[in-house]
Coordinates of C-alpha atoms and ligand atoms in Angstrom, one line a residue:
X703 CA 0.0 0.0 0.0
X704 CA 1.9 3.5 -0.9
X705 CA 0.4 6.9 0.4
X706 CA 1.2 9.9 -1.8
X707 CA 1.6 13.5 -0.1
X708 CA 3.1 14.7 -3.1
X709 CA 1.6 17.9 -4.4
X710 CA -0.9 18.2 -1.5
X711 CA -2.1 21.8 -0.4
X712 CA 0.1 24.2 2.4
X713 CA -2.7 26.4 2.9
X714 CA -0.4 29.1 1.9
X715 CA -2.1 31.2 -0.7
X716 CA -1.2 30.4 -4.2
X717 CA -1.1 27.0 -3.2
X718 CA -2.8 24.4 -5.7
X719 CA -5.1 22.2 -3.8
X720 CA -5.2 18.3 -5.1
X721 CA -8.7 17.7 -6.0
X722 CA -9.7 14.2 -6.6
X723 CA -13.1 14.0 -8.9
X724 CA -14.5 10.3 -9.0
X725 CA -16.3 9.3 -11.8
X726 CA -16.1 10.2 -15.3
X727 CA -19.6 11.0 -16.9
X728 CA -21.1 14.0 -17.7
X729 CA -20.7 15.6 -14.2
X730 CA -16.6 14.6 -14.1
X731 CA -15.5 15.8 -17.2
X732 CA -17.5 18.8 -16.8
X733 CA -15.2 19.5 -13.3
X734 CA -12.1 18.4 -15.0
X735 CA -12.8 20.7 -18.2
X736 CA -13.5 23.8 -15.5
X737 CA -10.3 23.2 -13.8
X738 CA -8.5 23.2 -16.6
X739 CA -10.2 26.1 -18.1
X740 CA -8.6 27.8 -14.7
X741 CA -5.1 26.3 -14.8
X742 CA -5.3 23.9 -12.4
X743 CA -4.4 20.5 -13.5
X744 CA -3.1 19.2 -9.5
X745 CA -6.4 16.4 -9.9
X746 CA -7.2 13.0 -10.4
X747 CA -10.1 12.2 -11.9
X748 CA -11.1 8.0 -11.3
X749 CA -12.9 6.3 -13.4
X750 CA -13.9 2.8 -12.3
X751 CA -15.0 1.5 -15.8
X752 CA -12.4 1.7 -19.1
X753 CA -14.4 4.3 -20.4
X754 CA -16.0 7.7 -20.1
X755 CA -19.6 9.2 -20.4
X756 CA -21.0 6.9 -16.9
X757 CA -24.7 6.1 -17.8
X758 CA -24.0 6.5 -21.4
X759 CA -21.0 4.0 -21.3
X760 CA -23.4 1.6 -19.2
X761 CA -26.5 1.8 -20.5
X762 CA -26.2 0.3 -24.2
X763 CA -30.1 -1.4 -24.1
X764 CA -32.0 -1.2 -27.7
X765 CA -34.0 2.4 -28.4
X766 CA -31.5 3.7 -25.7
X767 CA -31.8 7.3 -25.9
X768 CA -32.0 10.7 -23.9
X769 CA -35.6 11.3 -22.6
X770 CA -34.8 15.7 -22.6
X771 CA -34.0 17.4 -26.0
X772 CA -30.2 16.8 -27.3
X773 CA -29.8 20.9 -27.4
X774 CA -29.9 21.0 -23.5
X775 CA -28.7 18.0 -22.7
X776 CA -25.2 19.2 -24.4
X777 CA -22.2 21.8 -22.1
X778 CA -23.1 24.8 -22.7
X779 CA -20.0 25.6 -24.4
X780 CA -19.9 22.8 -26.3
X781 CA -22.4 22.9 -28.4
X782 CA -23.7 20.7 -31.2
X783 CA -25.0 21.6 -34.5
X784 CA -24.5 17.7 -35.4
X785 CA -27.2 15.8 -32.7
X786 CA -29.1 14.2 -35.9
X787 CA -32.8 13.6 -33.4
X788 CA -34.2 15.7 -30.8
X789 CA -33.7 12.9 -28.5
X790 CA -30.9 11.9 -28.9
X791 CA -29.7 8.0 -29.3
X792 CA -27.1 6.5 -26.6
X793 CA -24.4 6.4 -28.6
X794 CA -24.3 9.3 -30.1
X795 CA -24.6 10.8 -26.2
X796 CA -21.5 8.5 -25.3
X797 CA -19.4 9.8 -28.9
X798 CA -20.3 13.8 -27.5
X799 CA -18.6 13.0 -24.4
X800 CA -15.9 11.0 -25.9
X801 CA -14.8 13.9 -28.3
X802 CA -15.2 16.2 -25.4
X803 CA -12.8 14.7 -23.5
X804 CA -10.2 14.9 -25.8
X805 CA -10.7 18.0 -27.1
X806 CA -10.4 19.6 -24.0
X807 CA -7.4 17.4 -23.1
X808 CA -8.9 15.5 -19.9
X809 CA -8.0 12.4 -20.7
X810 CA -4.6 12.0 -19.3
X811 CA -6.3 12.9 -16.0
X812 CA -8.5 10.1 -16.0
X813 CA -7.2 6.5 -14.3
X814 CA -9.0 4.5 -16.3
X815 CA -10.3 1.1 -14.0
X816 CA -10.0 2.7 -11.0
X817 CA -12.3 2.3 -8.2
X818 CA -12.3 4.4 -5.2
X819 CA -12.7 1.9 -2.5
X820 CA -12.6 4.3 0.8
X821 CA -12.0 7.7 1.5
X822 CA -11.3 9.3 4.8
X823 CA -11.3 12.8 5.6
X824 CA -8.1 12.9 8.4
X825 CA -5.5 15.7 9.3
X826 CA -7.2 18.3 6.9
X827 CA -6.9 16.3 4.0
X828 CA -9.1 13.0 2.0
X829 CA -6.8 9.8 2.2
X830 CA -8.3 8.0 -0.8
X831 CA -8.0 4.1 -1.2
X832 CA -8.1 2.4 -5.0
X833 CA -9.3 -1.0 -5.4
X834 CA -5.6 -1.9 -6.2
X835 CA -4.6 -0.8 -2.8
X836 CA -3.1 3.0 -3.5
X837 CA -3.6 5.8 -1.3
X838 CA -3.7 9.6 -2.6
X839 CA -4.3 12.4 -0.6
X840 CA -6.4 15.1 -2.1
X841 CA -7.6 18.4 -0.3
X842 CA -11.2 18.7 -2.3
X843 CA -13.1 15.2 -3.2
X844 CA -15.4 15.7 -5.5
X845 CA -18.1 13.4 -6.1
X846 CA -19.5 13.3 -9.9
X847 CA -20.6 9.5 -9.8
X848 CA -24.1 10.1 -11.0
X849 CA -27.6 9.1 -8.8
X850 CA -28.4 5.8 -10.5
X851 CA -25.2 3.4 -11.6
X852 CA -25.4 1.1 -8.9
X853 CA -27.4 -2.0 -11.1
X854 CA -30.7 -3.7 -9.0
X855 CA -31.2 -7.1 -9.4
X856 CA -34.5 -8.5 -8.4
X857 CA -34.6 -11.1 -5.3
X858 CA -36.4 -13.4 -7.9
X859 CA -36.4 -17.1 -6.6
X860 CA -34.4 -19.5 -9.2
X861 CA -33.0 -16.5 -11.3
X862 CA -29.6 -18.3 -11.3
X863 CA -31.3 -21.3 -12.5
X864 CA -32.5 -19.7 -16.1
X865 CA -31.1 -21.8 -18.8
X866 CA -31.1 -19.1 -21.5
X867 CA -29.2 -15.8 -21.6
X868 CA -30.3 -13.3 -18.7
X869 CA -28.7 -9.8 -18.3
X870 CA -29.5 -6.2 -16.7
X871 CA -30.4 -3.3 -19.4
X872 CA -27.4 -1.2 -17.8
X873 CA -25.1 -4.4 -18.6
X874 CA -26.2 -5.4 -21.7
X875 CA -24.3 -7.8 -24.0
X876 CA -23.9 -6.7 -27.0
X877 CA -23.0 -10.0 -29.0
X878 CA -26.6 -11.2 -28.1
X879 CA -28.6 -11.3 -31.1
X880 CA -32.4 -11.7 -30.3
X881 CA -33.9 -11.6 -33.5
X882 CA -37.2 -14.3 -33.5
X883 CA -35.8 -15.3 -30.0
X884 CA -38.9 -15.1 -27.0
X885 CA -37.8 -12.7 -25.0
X886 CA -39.3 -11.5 -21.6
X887 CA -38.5 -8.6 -19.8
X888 CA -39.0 -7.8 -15.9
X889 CA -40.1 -3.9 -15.5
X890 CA -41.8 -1.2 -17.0
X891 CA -39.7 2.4 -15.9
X892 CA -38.0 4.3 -18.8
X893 CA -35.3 1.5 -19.8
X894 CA -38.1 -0.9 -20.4
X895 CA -40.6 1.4 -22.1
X896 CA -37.6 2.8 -24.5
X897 CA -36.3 -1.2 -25.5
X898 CA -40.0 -2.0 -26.3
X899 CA -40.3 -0.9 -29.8
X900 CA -36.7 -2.1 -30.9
X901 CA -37.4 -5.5 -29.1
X902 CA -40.8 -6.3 -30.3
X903 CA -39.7 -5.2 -33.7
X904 CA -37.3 -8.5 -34.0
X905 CA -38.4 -10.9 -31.2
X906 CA -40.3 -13.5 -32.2
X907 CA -42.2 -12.3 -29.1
X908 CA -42.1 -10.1 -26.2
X909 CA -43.3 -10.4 -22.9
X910 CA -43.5 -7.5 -20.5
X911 CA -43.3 -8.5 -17.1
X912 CA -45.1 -5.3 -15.3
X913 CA -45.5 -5.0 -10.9
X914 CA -46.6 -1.1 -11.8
X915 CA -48.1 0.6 -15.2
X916 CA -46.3 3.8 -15.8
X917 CA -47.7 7.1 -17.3
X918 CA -45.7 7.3 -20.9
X919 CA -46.0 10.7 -22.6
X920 CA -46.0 10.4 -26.5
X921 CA -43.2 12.6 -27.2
X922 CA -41.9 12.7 -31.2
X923 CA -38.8 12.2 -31.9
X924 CA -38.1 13.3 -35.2
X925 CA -35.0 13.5 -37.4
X926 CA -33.4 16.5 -38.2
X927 CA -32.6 16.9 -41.9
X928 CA -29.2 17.4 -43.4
X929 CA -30.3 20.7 -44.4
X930 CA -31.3 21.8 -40.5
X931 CA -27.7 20.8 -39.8
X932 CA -26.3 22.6 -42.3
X933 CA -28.5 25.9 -40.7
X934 CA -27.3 25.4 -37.3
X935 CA -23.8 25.6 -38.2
X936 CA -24.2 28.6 -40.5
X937 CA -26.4 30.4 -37.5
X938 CA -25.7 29.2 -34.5
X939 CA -27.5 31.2 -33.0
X940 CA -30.3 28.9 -34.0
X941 CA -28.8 26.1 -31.6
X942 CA -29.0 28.6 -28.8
X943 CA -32.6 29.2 -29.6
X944 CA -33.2 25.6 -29.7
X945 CA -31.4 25.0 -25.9
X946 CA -33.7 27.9 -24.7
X947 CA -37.0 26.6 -25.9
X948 CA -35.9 23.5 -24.7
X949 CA -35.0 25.0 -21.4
X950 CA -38.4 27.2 -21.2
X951 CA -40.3 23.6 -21.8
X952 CA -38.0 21.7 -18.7
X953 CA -39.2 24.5 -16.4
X954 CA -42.6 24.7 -17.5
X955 CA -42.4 20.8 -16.7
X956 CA -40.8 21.4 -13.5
X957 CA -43.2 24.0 -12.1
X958 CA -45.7 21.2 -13.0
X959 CA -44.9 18.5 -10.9
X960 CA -44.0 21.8 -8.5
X961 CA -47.9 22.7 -7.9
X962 CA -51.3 22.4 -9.5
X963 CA -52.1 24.8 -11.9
X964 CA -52.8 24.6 -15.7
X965 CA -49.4 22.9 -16.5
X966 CA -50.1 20.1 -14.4
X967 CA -53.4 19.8 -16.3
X968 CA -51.8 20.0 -19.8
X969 CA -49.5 17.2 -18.8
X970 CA -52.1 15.0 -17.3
X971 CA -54.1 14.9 -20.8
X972 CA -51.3 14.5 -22.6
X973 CA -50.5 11.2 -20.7
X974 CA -54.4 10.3 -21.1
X975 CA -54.5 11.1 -24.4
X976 CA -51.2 8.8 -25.0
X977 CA -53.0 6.1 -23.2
X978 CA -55.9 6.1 -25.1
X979 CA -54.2 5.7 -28.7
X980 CA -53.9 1.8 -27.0
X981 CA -57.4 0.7 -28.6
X982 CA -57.9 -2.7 -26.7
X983 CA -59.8 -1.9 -23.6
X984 CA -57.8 -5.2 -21.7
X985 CA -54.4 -3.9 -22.5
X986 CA -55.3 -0.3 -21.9
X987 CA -57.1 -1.2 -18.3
X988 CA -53.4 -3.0 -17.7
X989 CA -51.6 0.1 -18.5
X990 CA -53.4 2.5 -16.3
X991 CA -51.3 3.8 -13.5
X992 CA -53.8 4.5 -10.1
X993 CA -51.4 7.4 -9.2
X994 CA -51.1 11.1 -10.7
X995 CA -48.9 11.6 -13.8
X996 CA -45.6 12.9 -13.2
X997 CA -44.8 10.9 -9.5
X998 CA -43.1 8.9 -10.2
X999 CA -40.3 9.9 -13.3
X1000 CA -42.6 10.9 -16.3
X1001 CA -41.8 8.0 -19.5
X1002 CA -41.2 10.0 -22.7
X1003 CA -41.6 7.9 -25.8
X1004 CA -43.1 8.6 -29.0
X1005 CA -42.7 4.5 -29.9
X1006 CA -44.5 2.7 -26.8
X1007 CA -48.3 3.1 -27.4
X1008 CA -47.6 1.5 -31.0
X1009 CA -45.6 -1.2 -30.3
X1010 CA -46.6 -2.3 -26.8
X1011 CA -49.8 -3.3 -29.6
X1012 CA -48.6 -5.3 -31.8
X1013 CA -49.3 -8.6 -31.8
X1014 CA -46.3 -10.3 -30.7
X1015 CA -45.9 -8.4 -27.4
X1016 CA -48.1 -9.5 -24.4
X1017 CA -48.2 -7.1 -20.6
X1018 CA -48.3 -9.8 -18.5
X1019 CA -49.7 -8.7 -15.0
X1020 CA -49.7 -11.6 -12.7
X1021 CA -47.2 -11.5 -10.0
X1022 CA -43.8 -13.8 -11.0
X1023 CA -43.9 -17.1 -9.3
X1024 CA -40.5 -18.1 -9.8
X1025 CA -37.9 -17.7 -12.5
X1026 CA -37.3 -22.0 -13.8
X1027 CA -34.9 -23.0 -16.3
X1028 CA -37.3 -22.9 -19.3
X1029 CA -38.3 -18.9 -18.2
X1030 CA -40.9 -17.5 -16.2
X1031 CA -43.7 -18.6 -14.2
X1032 CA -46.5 -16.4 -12.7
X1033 CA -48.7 -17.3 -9.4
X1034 CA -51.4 -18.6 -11.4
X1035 CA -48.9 -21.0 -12.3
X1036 CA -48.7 -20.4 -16.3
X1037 CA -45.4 -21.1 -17.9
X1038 CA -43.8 -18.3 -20.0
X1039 CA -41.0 -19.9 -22.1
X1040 CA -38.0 -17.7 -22.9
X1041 CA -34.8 -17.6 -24.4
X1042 CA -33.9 -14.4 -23.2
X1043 CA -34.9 -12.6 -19.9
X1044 CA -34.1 -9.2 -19.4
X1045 CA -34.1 -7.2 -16.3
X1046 CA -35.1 -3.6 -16.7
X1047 CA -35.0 -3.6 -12.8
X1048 CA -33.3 -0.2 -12.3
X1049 CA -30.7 0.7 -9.9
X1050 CA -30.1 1.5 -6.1
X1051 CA -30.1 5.4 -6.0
X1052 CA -26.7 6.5 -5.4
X1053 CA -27.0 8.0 -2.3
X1054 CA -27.5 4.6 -0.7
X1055 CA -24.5 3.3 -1.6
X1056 CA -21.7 5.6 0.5
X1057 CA -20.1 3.0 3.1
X1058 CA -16.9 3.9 1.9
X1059 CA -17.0 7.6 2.8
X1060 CA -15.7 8.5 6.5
X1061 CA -15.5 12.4 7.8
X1062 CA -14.8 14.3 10.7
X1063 CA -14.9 12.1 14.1
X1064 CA -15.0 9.1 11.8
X1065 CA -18.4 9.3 11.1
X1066 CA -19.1 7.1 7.8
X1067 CA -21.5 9.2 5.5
X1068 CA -24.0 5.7 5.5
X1069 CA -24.0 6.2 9.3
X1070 CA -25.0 10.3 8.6
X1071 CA -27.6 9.4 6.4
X1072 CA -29.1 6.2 8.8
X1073 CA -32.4 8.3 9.4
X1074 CA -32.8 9.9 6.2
X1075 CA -30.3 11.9 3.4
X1076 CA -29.6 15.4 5.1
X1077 CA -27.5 17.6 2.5
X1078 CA -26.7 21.6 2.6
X1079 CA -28.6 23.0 -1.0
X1080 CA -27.3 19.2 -2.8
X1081 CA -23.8 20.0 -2.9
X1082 CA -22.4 19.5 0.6
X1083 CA -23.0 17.6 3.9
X1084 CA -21.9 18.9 7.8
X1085 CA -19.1 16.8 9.1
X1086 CA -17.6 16.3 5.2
X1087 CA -15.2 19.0 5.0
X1088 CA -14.5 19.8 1.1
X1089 CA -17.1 17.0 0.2
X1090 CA -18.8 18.8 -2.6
X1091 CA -21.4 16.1 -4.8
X1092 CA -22.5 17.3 -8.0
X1093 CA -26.4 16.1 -9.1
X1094 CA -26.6 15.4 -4.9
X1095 CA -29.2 14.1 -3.5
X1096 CA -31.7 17.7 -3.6
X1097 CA -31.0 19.0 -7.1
X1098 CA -33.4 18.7 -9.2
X1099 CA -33.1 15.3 -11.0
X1100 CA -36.4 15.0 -12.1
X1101 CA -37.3 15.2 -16.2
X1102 CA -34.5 18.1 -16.7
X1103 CA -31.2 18.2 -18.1
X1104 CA -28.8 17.1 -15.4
X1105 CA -25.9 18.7 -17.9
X1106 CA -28.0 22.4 -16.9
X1107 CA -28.1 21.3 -12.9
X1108 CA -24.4 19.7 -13.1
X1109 CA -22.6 23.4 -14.7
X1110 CA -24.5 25.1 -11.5
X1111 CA -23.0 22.5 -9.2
X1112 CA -19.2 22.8 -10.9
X1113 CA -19.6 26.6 -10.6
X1114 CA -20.3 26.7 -6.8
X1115 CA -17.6 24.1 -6.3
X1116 CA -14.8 26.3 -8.5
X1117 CA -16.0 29.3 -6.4
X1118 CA -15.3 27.2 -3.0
X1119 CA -12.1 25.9 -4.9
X1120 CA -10.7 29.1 -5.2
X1121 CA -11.7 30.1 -1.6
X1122 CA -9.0 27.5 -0.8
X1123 CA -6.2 28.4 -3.5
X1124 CA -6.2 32.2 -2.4
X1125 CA -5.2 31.0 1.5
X1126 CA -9.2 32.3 2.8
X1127 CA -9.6 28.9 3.8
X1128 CA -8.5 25.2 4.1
X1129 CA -11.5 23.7 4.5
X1130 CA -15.2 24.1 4.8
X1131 CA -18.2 21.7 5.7
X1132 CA -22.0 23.3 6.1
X1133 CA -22.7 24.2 9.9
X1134 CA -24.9 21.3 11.0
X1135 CA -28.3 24.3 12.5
X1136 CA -28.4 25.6 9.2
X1137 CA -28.4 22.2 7.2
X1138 CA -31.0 21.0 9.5
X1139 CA -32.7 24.3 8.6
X1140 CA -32.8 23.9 5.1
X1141 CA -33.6 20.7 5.5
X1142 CA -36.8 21.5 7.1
X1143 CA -37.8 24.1 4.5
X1144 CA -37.5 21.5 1.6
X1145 CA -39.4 19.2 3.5
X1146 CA -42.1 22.0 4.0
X1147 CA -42.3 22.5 0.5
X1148 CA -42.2 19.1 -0.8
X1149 CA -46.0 19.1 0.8
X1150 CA -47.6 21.1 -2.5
X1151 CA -45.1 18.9 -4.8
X1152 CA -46.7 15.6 -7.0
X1153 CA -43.7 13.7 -5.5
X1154 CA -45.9 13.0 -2.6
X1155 CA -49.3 12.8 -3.5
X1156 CA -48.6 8.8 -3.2
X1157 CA -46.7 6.1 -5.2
X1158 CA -43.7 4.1 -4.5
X1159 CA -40.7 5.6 -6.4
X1160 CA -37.2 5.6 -6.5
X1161 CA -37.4 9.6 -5.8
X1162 CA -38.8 9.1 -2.1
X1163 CA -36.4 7.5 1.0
X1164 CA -38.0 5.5 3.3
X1165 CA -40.0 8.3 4.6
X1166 CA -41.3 9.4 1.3
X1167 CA -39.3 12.2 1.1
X1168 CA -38.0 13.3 -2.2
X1169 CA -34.5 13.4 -2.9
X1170 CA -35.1 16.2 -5.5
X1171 CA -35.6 19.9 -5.5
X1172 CA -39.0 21.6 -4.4
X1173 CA -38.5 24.3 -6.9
X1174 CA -38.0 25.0 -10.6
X1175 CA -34.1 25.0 -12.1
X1176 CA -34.3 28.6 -11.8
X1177 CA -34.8 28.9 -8.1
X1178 CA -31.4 26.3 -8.0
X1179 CA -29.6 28.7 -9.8
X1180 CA -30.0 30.7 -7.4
X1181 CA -29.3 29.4 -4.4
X1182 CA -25.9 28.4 -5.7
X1183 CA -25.2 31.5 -7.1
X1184 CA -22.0 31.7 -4.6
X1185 CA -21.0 29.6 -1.4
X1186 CA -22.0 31.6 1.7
X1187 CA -19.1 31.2 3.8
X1188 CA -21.3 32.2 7.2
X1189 CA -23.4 29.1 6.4
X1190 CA -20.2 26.8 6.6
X1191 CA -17.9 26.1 9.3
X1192 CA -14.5 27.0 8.2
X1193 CA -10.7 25.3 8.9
X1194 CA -8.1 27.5 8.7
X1195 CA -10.0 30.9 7.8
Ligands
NAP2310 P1 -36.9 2.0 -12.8 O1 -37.6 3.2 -13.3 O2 -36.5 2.0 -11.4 O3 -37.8 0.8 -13.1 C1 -37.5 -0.5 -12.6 C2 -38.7 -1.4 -12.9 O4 -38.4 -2.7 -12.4 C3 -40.0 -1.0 -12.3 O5 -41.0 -1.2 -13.2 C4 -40.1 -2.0 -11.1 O6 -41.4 -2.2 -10.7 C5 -39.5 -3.2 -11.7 N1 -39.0 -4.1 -10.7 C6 -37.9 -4.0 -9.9 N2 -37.8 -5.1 -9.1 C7 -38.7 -5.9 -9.5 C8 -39.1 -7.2 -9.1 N3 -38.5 -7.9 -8.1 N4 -40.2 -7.8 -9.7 C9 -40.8 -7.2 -10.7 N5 -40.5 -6.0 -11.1 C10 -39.5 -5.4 -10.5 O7 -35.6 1.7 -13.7 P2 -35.2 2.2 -15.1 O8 -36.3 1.9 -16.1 O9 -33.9 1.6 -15.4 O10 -35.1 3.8 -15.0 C11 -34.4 4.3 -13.8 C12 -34.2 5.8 -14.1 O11 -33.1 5.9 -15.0 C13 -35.3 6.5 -14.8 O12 -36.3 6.9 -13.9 C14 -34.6 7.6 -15.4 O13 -34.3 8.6 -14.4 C15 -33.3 7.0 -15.8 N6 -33.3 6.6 -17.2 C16 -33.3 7.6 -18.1 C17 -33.3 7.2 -19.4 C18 -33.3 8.3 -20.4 O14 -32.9 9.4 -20.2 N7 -33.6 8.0 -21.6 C19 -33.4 5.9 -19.8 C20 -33.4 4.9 -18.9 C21 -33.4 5.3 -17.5 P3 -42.1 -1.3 -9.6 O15 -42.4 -0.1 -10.4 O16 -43.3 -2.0 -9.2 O17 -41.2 -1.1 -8.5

């Protein structure tokens, strides 16, 4: 086991801090990029997987595809004339981010297969372990790993046993080929809705294993032509108008699921509407939610309704028995033969899953979190000195661009970064009164939201609070307009 000191931060102003960055999506290369556009290159940014772009790397399921428009969900100051749908597909996400990373020269930055396996905040500084058993020491951690990477597998009795090929949407294997195969597929959230249409288009048949329907909004997704290509590179001012309609239409969504109003009721009949295109009565009864639109994470596809009704796709309802070698069995004890089972299953939400982090007094961050996740505006916790998480539990992660929410994140954590390099400060971790304060109001306002007028989701704890944001983008902005030093209690000022 080595422990590096090298390059780690005096305090003395003009000093670089070492910042380590874990994880290299959208959120880490967007931190890395920002340093760098400051000239600061003292940081490591770990990447447990070979690649970059996070979900976009894992998630490689047929009809894969970003459910917000391609013109926000792009940097800011990157953007891209070339996206060839409004939604755009996976891999053309994963290629954005892959070009980004080495135009902006991150790359070298990133280790590659290189999972953090503890970190411990001790003498001022985070002692961070690898999976190969190196130890760095970094003054700032920044967390950019993402709320949803961690893969859920159901607790399905004799899934081991399945004979054919079984496999998790995030982990898909690519040299599967299930053209005229039987395929069955356990879920129904966005992965599962957006692999429908491809599926169904090549299976022999498709079975769609469903515990809860979901609303699905029918949102087009059209091609853009060579020629509007063509436009946005001569004007691009004409990309910028696209991001802010795109943006005007996220908030508008936002301040739906926000409080009732005429928004909320344009959304709900566009979700009834898309439900009543399905023309059997049976299947349509199936695929009726008995919870409000926009509870749980609003579906977007403009492919469901069509193919969830063709005639080689079946919603099966009844409760899964067992999983046998031959496929799937319900409780009512009918045998659904498969050569290929999918689980669309979703994952354990990030914040669940922080064992490995250890602050002031030793307290683990799974230990600060027992009785609920407590953060100061998403971006900090008390007791985690220079802890910053970007798209933290409390942003807004609902149907918005998470590229919009991460820039405001990497802003406020620059702004406490340079705090540190001009010798103001060492460290800073949010003063526990007014983190329970804030806490409080969100909680207050989560009252009015849809989050909680009652379905399970993977939003709400174990309370039923939301881990999201009770207000529109805007109102984020906002608050992390600049750190607020009073609200933090402060090493070394
Ligand atoms: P998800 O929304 O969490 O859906 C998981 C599904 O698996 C649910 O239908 C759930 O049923 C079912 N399930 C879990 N365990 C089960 C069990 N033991 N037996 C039967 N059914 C079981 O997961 P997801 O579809 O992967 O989506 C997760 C999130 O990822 C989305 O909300 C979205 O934020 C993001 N995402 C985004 C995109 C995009 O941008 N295009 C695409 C995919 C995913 P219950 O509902 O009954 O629990």
């Amino acid at each position: 086991m080595t422990a590096s000191a090298a390059n780690t931060h005096s305090g003395e102003p003009g000093e670089e801090p070492r910042i380590c960055i874990v994880g290299a999506g959208m959120s880490g290369i967007l931190m890395a990029i920002k340093l760098l556009e400051k000239g600061i290159d003292n940081f490591v940014v770990y990447e447990r997987s070979g690649a970059v772009s996070g979900t976009w790397r894992q998630n490689r399921y047929p009809g894969v595809a970003c459910d917000v428009a391609s013109f926000t969900y792009s940097y800011s100051f990157e953007p891209n004339p070339d996206w060839t749908h409004r939604f755009s597909p996976g891999p053309e996400i994963r290629a954005y981010f892959e070009k980004v990373v080495d135009k902006y020269g991150v790359r070298p930055f990133i280790r590659f297969n290189t999972e953090v396996t503890a970190a411990r905040f001790e003498n001022a500084q985070w002692r961070v372990t690898t999976g190969d058993g190196n130890e760095e020491l970094f003054d700032v951690y920044v967390a950019a790993t993402g709320p949803l990477n961690n893969l859920h597998y159901p607790d399905i009795k004799g899934l081991q046993d399945f004979s054919g090929a079984c496999f998790h949407t995030a982990d898909w294997d690519d040299d599967y080929d299930y053209t005229g195969k039987r395929v069955g597929i356990i879920g129904t959230g966005s992965s599962s809705v957006q692999s429908v249409d491809p599926l169904s288009a090549r299976a022999e048949h498709l079975t769609i294993f469903q515990r809860t329907p979901q609303w699905v909004i029918n949102t087009a997704n059209p091609e853009y032509s060579p020629m509007a290509i063509r436009l946005k590179h001569a004007f691009p001012v004409l990309g910028r108008l696209t991001r802010w309609f795109y943006s005007w239409i996220g908030e508008q969504f936002g301040l739906a699921a926000l409080k009732d109003g005429f928004r909320r009721r344009v959304v709900f009949k566009a979700c009834q509407s898309a439900l009543d295109s399905v023309k059997d009565p049976v299947l349509r009864k199936k695929l009726t939610p008995d919870y409000l639109p926009m509870c749980r994470r609003m579906i977007m596809s403009g492919s469901f309704h069509e193919a969830v009704q063709r005639p080689n796709v079946t919603v099966e309802t009844t409760a899964i028995e067992c999983v046998t070698p031959e496929g799937v069995r319900t409780v009512d004890g009918k045998e659904h033969k498969l050569d290929l089972l999918i689980l669309a299953t979703g994952f354990f939400f990030n914040a669940q899953n922080v064992k490995h982090v250890v602050g002031l007094n030793g307290q683990s961050l799974a230990d600060y979190w027992k009785d609920g996740i407590k953060t100061y505006r998403s971006i900090s916790i008390p007791g985690f000195p220079n802890y910053f998480m970007l798209v933290g539990p409390n942003s807004p992660i609902t149907n918005l661009s998470l590229i919009e929410i991460a820039e405001i994140g990497v802003n406020y954590v620059m702004q406490c970064i340079d705090k540190i390099r001009q010798g103001e400060i060492t460290a800073m971790a949010p003063r526990n009164d007014i983190t329970a304060a804030y806490m409080q109001n969100l909680r207050n306002a989560f009252g009015e939201t849809i989050w909680t007028s009652g379905c399970s989701s993977w939003y709400l704890d174990d309370d039923g609070i939301p881990a999201t944001f009770p207000g529109p983008p805007s109102e984020y902005r906002h608050e992390l307009d600049e750190p607020l030093l009073q609200e933090y209690e402060l090493i070394g000022a």
